Short mmCIF file of C-alpha atoms and ligand atoms in Angstrom, two decimals:
data_model
loop_
_atom_site.label_atom_id
_atom_site.label_comp_id
_atom_site.label_asym_id
_atom_site.label_seq_id
_atom_site.Cartn_x
_atom_site.Cartn_y
_atom_site.Cartn_z
CA MET E 1 20.31 -0.01 -8.07
CA LYS E 2 16.65 0.96 -7.71
CA LYS E 3 15.41 1.58 -4.15
CA LEU E 4 12.31 -0.58 -3.74
CA TYR E 5 9.35 0.01 -1.40
CA LEU E 6 8.29 -3.32 0.11
CA PHE E 7 5.10 -2.95 2.10
CA GLY E 8 3.69 -5.98 3.91
CA ASN E 9 0.03 -6.17 4.88
CA LEU E 10 -0.84 -8.74 7.53
CA LYS E 11 -4.58 -8.18 7.07
CA MET E 12 -6.57 -10.01 9.80
CA ASN E 13 -3.83 -12.65 10.09
CA LYS E 14 -1.05 -13.47 12.46
CA PRO E 15 2.34 -14.22 10.97
CA THR E 16 3.45 -17.85 10.84
CA CYS E 17 5.79 -17.30 13.81
CA ASP E 18 5.21 -15.41 17.03
CA LEU E 19 4.65 -11.69 16.31
CA THR E 20 7.50 -10.57 18.58
CA GLU E 21 9.90 -12.85 16.75
CA TYR E 22 8.49 -11.71 13.42
CA LEU E 23 9.00 -8.01 14.14
CA LYS E 24 12.49 -8.53 15.54
CA LYS E 25 13.49 -10.53 12.49
CA LEU E 26 11.97 -7.93 10.18
CA SER E 27 13.97 -5.25 11.90
CA LYS E 28 17.18 -7.21 11.31
CA ILE E 29 16.34 -7.90 7.66
CA ALA E 30 15.56 -4.24 6.99
CA LYS E 31 18.81 -3.14 8.58
CA SER E 32 20.88 -4.96 6.01
CA SER E 33 18.72 -3.94 3.03
CA GLU E 34 18.86 -0.78 0.93
CA ASN E 35 15.12 -1.05 0.31
CA VAL E 36 12.32 0.63 2.25
CA VAL E 37 10.47 -1.89 4.43
CA CYS E 38 7.04 -1.34 5.94
CA VAL E 39 4.44 -3.52 7.61
CA SER E 40 0.74 -2.83 8.19
CA LEU E 41 -0.78 -4.49 11.23
CA PRO E 42 -4.17 -4.95 12.91
CA TYR E 43 -4.80 -2.22 15.51
CA PRO E 44 -4.19 -4.35 18.63
CA TYR E 45 -0.61 -5.07 17.52
CA LEU E 46 0.45 -1.47 16.97
CA GLY E 47 1.62 -1.09 20.57
CA LEU E 48 3.97 -4.04 20.19
CA ALA E 49 5.18 -2.70 16.84
CA GLN E 50 5.91 0.63 18.49
CA LYS E 51 7.90 -1.05 21.21
CA LEU E 52 9.92 -3.30 18.90
CA LEU E 53 10.31 -1.13 15.81
CA LYS E 54 10.79 2.33 17.32
CA LYS E 55 14.52 2.32 16.79
CA SER E 56 14.48 0.22 13.65
CA LYS E 57 14.41 1.15 9.96
CA VAL E 58 11.07 -0.61 9.52
CA LEU E 59 8.10 1.65 8.96
CA TYR E 60 4.80 0.42 10.29
CA GLY E 61 1.20 1.44 10.30
CA ALA E 62 -2.45 0.56 10.31
CA GLU E 63 -4.68 -1.12 7.76
CA ASN E 64 -7.49 1.40 8.17
CA CYS E 65 -8.49 4.58 10.00
CA HIS E 66 -11.50 6.81 10.49
CA TYR E 67 -11.51 10.23 8.88
CA GLU E 68 -12.81 12.15 11.89
CA PRO E 69 -10.25 13.05 14.57
CA LYS E 70 -12.58 12.03 17.41
CA GLY E 71 -16.20 11.51 18.29
CA ALA E 72 -19.05 9.04 18.64
CA PHE E 73 -17.90 6.41 16.14
CA THR E 74 -18.01 3.16 18.08
CA GLY E 75 -15.37 0.69 17.01
CA GLU E 76 -13.39 3.17 14.95
CA VAL E 77 -9.82 4.44 15.36
CA SER E 78 -8.76 7.98 14.46
CA VAL E 79 -5.57 9.16 12.81
CA PRO E 80 -4.37 11.05 15.92
CA MET E 81 -4.76 7.76 17.85
CA LEU E 82 -2.59 5.97 15.27
CA LYS E 83 -0.01 8.69 15.70
CA GLU E 84 0.08 8.01 19.43
CA PHE E 85 1.31 4.54 18.50
CA GLY E 86 4.05 5.97 16.29
CA CYS E 87 2.46 4.84 13.02
CA ASN E 88 4.08 6.15 9.86
CA THR E 89 1.59 4.79 7.34
CA CYS E 90 -2.01 3.73 6.86
CA ILE E 91 -3.67 1.76 4.07
CA VAL E 92 -6.68 3.43 2.45
CA GLY E 93 -9.13 2.03 -0.09
CA HIS E 94 -7.98 -1.59 -0.04
CA SER E 95 -10.24 -3.67 -2.28
CA GLU E 96 -11.30 -5.82 0.67
CA ARG E 97 -12.57 -2.73 2.47
CA ARG E 98 -14.14 -1.39 -0.71
CA THR E 99 -15.96 -4.73 -1.10
CA TYR E 100 -16.90 -5.65 2.47
CA ASP E 101 -17.01 -2.31 4.28
CA ASN E 102 -18.41 0.07 1.71
CA GLU E 103 -15.22 2.10 1.49
CA THR E 104 -16.26 4.46 -1.29
CA ASN E 105 -14.03 6.85 -3.22
CA GLU E 106 -15.55 9.64 -1.13
CA LYS E 107 -14.47 7.95 2.11
CA VAL E 108 -11.04 7.27 0.62
CA ASN E 109 -10.77 10.99 -0.07
CA LEU E 110 -11.72 11.93 3.51
CA LYS E 111 -9.23 9.42 4.93
CA LEU E 112 -6.43 10.67 2.69
CA LYS E 113 -7.08 14.22 3.90
CA ALA E 114 -7.14 13.13 7.55
CA LEU E 115 -3.82 11.27 7.18
CA LEU E 116 -2.06 14.02 5.25
CA LYS E 117 -3.18 16.56 7.85
CA GLU E 118 -1.34 14.52 10.49
CA SER E 119 1.74 14.02 8.26
CA MET E 120 1.17 10.30 7.92
CA THR E 121 1.83 8.47 4.64
CA PRO E 122 -1.33 7.07 3.09
CA ILE E 123 -1.03 3.91 1.00
CA MET E 124 -3.86 4.41 -1.48
CA CYS E 125 -5.07 1.17 -3.08
CA PHE E 126 -7.12 0.88 -6.24
CA GLY E 127 -7.61 -1.56 -9.10
CA GLU E 128 -10.09 -3.25 -11.38
CA THR E 129 -12.09 -6.45 -10.94
CA LYS E 130 -11.87 -9.38 -13.39
CA ASP E 131 -15.21 -8.42 -14.88
CA GLU E 132 -14.09 -4.84 -15.44
CA ARG E 133 -10.88 -6.02 -17.12
CA ASP E 134 -12.80 -8.43 -19.34
CA LYS E 135 -15.05 -5.57 -20.42
CA ALA E 136 -12.02 -3.38 -21.21
CA LEU E 137 -13.01 -0.95 -18.44
CA THR E 138 -9.74 -1.12 -16.49
CA LYS E 139 -8.41 2.33 -17.31
CA LYS E 140 -11.80 3.99 -16.92
CA VAL E 141 -12.35 2.40 -13.48
CA ILE E 142 -8.90 3.41 -12.30
CA LYS E 143 -9.27 6.98 -13.50
CA THR E 144 -12.52 7.24 -11.52
CA GLN E 145 -10.98 5.74 -8.37
CA LEU E 146 -8.08 8.16 -8.62
CA SER E 147 -9.96 11.31 -9.60
CA GLU E 148 -12.70 10.85 -6.98
CA GLY E 149 -10.25 9.69 -4.31
CA LEU E 150 -7.95 12.65 -4.85
CA VAL E 151 -10.58 15.43 -4.96
CA ASP E 152 -9.26 18.75 -3.60
CA LEU E 153 -5.76 17.47 -2.90
CA THR E 154 -2.83 19.60 -4.04
CA ALA E 155 0.09 18.32 -6.12
CA ASN E 156 2.25 18.66 -3.04
CA GLU E 157 -0.10 16.42 -1.05
CA ILE E 158 -0.42 13.88 -3.86
CA LYS E 159 3.37 13.53 -3.93
CA LYS E 160 3.22 12.29 -0.33
CA ILE E 161 0.85 9.40 -1.10
CA VAL E 162 2.15 5.91 -1.85
CA PHE E 163 -0.09 4.54 -4.61
CA ALA E 164 -0.79 0.82 -4.84
CA TYR E 165 -2.20 -0.63 -8.04
CA GLU E 166 -3.85 -3.87 -7.02
CA PRO E 167 -5.94 -5.69 -9.61
CA VAL E 168 -8.70 -7.26 -7.53
CA TRP E 169 -8.49 -10.53 -9.48
CA ALA E 170 -4.86 -10.93 -8.42
CA ILE E 171 -5.32 -10.33 -4.68
CA GLY E 172 -5.01 -13.48 -2.63
CA THR E 173 -5.64 -15.68 -5.67
CA GLY E 174 -2.11 -16.89 -6.37
CA VAL E 175 -2.49 -15.46 -9.89
CA SER E 176 -0.51 -12.24 -10.11
CA ALA E 177 -0.67 -9.87 -13.05
CA THR E 178 2.13 -10.63 -15.48
CA SER E 179 5.01 -8.20 -15.27
CA LYS E 180 3.93 -6.89 -18.67
CA GLN E 181 0.35 -6.23 -17.50
CA ALA E 182 1.57 -4.63 -14.26
CA GLU E 183 4.03 -2.38 -16.10
CA GLU E 184 1.46 -1.34 -18.69
CA MET E 185 -0.88 -0.19 -15.92
CA ALA E 186 1.89 1.38 -13.84
CA LYS E 187 2.98 3.49 -16.82
CA PHE E 188 -0.61 4.50 -17.52
CA ILE E 189 -1.24 5.43 -13.86
CA LYS E 190 1.93 7.46 -13.44
CA GLU E 191 1.40 9.34 -16.69
CA TYR E 192 -2.23 10.01 -15.79
CA LEU E 193 -1.36 11.33 -12.32
CA ALA E 194 1.53 13.41 -13.65
CA LYS E 195 -0.66 15.04 -16.28
CA GLU E 196 -3.72 15.61 -14.07
CA TYR E 197 -1.88 16.98 -11.08
CA ASP E 198 1.07 18.73 -12.66
CA LEU E 199 3.70 16.36 -11.31
CA THR E 200 6.59 14.56 -12.92
CA VAL E 201 6.42 10.78 -13.31
CA GLY E 202 9.48 10.55 -11.06
CA GLU E 203 7.62 12.23 -8.18
CA ILE E 204 5.05 9.44 -7.95
CA VAL E 205 5.63 6.29 -5.89
CA LEU E 206 3.64 3.34 -7.22
CA LEU E 207 3.48 -0.18 -5.80
CA TYR E 208 2.09 -3.28 -7.46
CA GLY E 209 0.04 -5.64 -5.28
CA GLY E 210 -1.68 -8.95 -5.93
CA SER E 211 -0.07 -12.35 -5.33
CA LEU E 212 3.42 -10.89 -5.31
CA ASN E 213 5.79 -13.53 -3.94
CA ALA E 214 9.43 -14.55 -3.69
CA GLU E 215 9.24 -16.19 -7.12
CA ASN E 216 7.74 -13.37 -9.18
CA ALA E 217 9.11 -10.35 -7.26
CA GLN E 218 12.29 -9.95 -9.31
CA ASP E 219 10.42 -9.96 -12.61
CA ILE E 220 7.63 -7.58 -11.55
CA LEU E 221 9.72 -5.20 -9.45
CA SER E 222 12.33 -4.75 -12.17
CA LYS E 223 9.78 -2.96 -14.36
CA THR E 224 10.50 0.72 -15.00
CA HIS E 225 7.32 2.27 -13.56
CA ILE E 226 6.97 -0.06 -10.56
CA ASP E 227 8.64 1.21 -7.38
CA GLY E 228 7.78 -1.65 -5.07
CA GLY E 229 5.13 -4.04 -3.87
CA LEU E 230 2.22 -4.39 -1.47
CA ILE E 231 2.48 -7.91 -0.17
CA GLY E 232 -0.29 -9.82 1.58
CA GLY E 233 -0.01 -13.60 1.85
CA ALA E 234 3.72 -13.76 1.19
CA CYS E 235 4.59 -11.42 4.07
CA LEU E 236 3.13 -13.72 6.72
CA ASP E 237 6.17 -15.97 6.60
CA VAL E 238 9.09 -13.71 7.47
CA ASN E 239 11.52 -15.91 5.52
CA LYS E 240 9.48 -15.51 2.34
CA TYR E 241 9.10 -11.79 2.99
CA GLU E 242 12.87 -11.60 3.48
CA LYS E 243 13.45 -12.95 -0.02
CA ILE E 244 11.20 -10.23 -1.45
CA ILE E 245 12.87 -7.55 0.67
CA ASN E 246 16.25 -8.65 -0.63
CA THR E 247 15.24 -8.19 -4.26
CA VAL E 248 17.84 -6.16 -6.10
CA VAL E 249 17.00 -4.56 -9.43
CA GLU E 250 18.88 -2.18 -11.70
CA GLU E 251 17.74 1.45 -11.95
P1 PGA I 1 -1.83 -10.82 -1.66
O1 PGA I 1 -2.50 -9.50 -1.06
O2 PGA I 1 -0.35 -10.55 -1.77
O3 PGA I 1 -2.15 -11.90 -0.68
O4 PGA I 1 -2.44 -11.05 -2.99
C1 PGA I 1 -2.09 -8.25 -1.50
C2 PGA I 1 -2.92 -7.19 -0.84
O5 PGA I 1 -4.11 -7.41 -0.60
O6 PGA I 1 -2.43 -6.10 -0.55
#
């Protein structure tokens, strides 16, 4: 059986049930699963997550961070602050932040360094737009996002990152990549990272994200180079998320 990494991302949403109930249920679901379960939450909910998930198997974290440890950055939250709330993970470079908040590869790189310095697991997102795919630029775009995002990181640090391939055209659209498309990219990404940073393919953890749901999870997650999923919309309903968490695939 392959151990899957199932990472929910609430974004700026509340789950369909009360958050306390949601987190308690998630904790119970994770307990009876062999898979790794994680949820990313808006900053104001991290205190509640800390209270309810501290003793549970569920990992939790933020959806963003600032790269400086402290200072005059109104409205921002630093990595040491996230640590105070017991966060294990933090999303970096999500396409929504790249699009709406000017999260450049350079900023992604600074955030990765800040998180790794504090021994937190970064979830590094990247992926091509529809236009880039149509112009056959997918691999080029991804290589740039990875090489610029990973500047000056050692192989040992890169091993600690959870990578999330998220084609922008599949995020929140209800149209996921096919399992064949996702696997083709996952293989390319793992082989590229292994070659560039002197790692083995097996040392890289790679998630697929983009309209992953209870119906397509089995098909996509069973692919050889895909280790799990980053789940937006379908994690808001804990019962739907449960179905994804309970996916069982052969090694
Ligand atoms: P989605 O979001 O599952 O709603 O497509 C995925 C993501 O943005 O991480």
